[in-house]
């Protein structure tokens, strides 16, 4: 909610903390949610390459864990990222 409300810096800190916690306790779906928050926060902060890497990691994990709802978010965030990076074909494919 912080990222969507225009506060990407604290959102990034919370997402990093969540990723660490979910990794420690072994909750893969929680890790997917954290990667989604990382992706959006980093995109909003202009960290395009790291946002892309986080999205790709999150997508792979979402597919392995069948986290379909979060997979949708991650694909949308990656599509937006790719669109601003001039990768319109990839953005369209992800959006579909």
Coordinates of C-alpha atoms in Angstrom, one line a residue:
X1 CA 0.0 0.0 0.0
X2 CA 2.9 2.3 0.7
X3 CA 4.2 2.1 -2.9
X4 CA 0.7 2.5 -4.4
X5 CA 0.2 5.6 -2.1
X6 CA 3.3 7.3 -3.4
X7 CA 5.8 6.2 -0.7
X8 CA 8.1 3.8 -2.6
X9 CA 11.2 4.2 -0.3
X10 CA 9.5 2.9 2.9
X11 CA 7.7 0.3 0.8
X12 CA 11.0 -0.9 -0.5
X13 CA 12.3 -1.3 3.1
X14 CA 9.2 -3.2 4.2
X15 CA 9.4 -5.4 1.1
X16 CA 13.1 -6.2 1.7
X17 CA 12.3 -7.1 5.4
X18 CA 9.3 -9.2 4.3
X19 CA 11.5 -11.1 1.8
X20 CA 14.0 -11.8 4.5
X21 CA 11.4 -13.0 7.0
X22 CA 9.5 -15.2 4.5
X23 CA 12.8 -16.7 3.4
X24 CA 13.8 -17.4 7.0
X25 CA 10.5 -19.1 7.8
X26 CA 10.2 -21.0 4.5
X27 CA 7.1 -19.4 3.1
X28 CA 7.4 -19.4 -0.7
X29 CA 4.1 -17.6 -1.4
X30 CA 5.1 -14.9 1.0
X31 CA 8.3 -14.5 -0.9
X32 CA 6.3 -14.1 -4.1
X33 CA 4.3 -11.3 -2.5
X34 CA 7.6 -9.6 -1.3
X35 CA 9.0 -9.8 -4.9
X36 CA 5.8 -8.1 -6.1
X37 CA 6.2 -5.3 -3.6
X38 CA 10.0 -5.0 -4.4
X39 CA 9.2 -4.8 -8.1
X40 CA 6.7 -2.0 -7.8
X41 CA 8.7 -0.1 -5.3
X42 CA 11.9 -0.3 -7.4
X43 CA 10.1 0.7 -10.5
X44 CA 8.6 3.8 -8.8
X45 CA 12.1 4.7 -7.6
X46 CA 13.5 4.4 -11.1
X47 CA 15.5 1.2 -10.4
X48 CA 14.4 -0.3 -13.6
X49 CA 17.0 -3.1 -14.0
X50 CA 16.6 -4.3 -10.4
X51 CA 12.9 -4.1 -10.7
X52 CA 13.0 -6.3 -13.8
X53 CA 15.3 -8.8 -12.0
X54 CA 13.0 -8.9 -9.0
X55 CA 9.9 -9.4 -11.3
X56 CA 11.6 -12.3 -13.2
X57 CA 12.6 -14.0 -9.9
X58 CA 9.1 -13.5 -8.5
X59 CA 7.4 -14.8 -11.7
X60 CA 9.5 -18.0 -11.7
X61 CA 8.7 -18.5 -8.0
X62 CA 5.0 -17.8 -8.5
X63 CA 4.9 -20.3 -11.4
X64 CA 6.6 -23.0 -9.2
X65 CA 4.2 -22.4 -6.3
X66 CA 1.1 -21.8 -8.4
X67 CA 0.7 -18.3 -7.0
X68 CA -1.5 -17.2 -9.8
X69 CA -2.9 -14.0 -8.3
X70 CA 0.6 -12.7 -7.5
X71 CA 1.8 -13.9 -10.9
X72 CA -0.7 -11.6 -12.5
X73 CA 0.6 -8.6 -10.5
X74 CA 4.2 -9.4 -11.3
X75 CA 3.5 -9.8 -15.0
X76 CA 1.7 -6.4 -15.0
X77 CA 4.5 -4.7 -13.2
X78 CA 7.1 -6.3 -15.5
X79 CA 5.0 -5.3 -18.6
X80 CA 5.0 -1.6 -17.3
X81 CA 8.7 -1.8 -16.7
X82 CA 9.3 -3.2 -20.2
X83 CA 7.1 -0.6 -21.8
X84 CA 9.0 2.3 -20.4
X85 CA 12.2 0.5 -21.4
X86 CA 11.1 0.4 -25.0
X87 CA 10.3 -3.3 -25.0
X88 CA 6.8 -2.9 -26.3
X89 CA 6.5 -6.4 -27.8
X90 CA 7.5 -8.0 -24.5
X91 CA 5.2 -5.7 -22.6
X92 CA 2.2 -6.7 -24.8
X93 CA 3.0 -10.4 -24.4
X94 CA 3.1 -10.1 -20.6
X95 CA -0.1 -8.1 -20.5
X96 CA -1.9 -10.8 -22.4

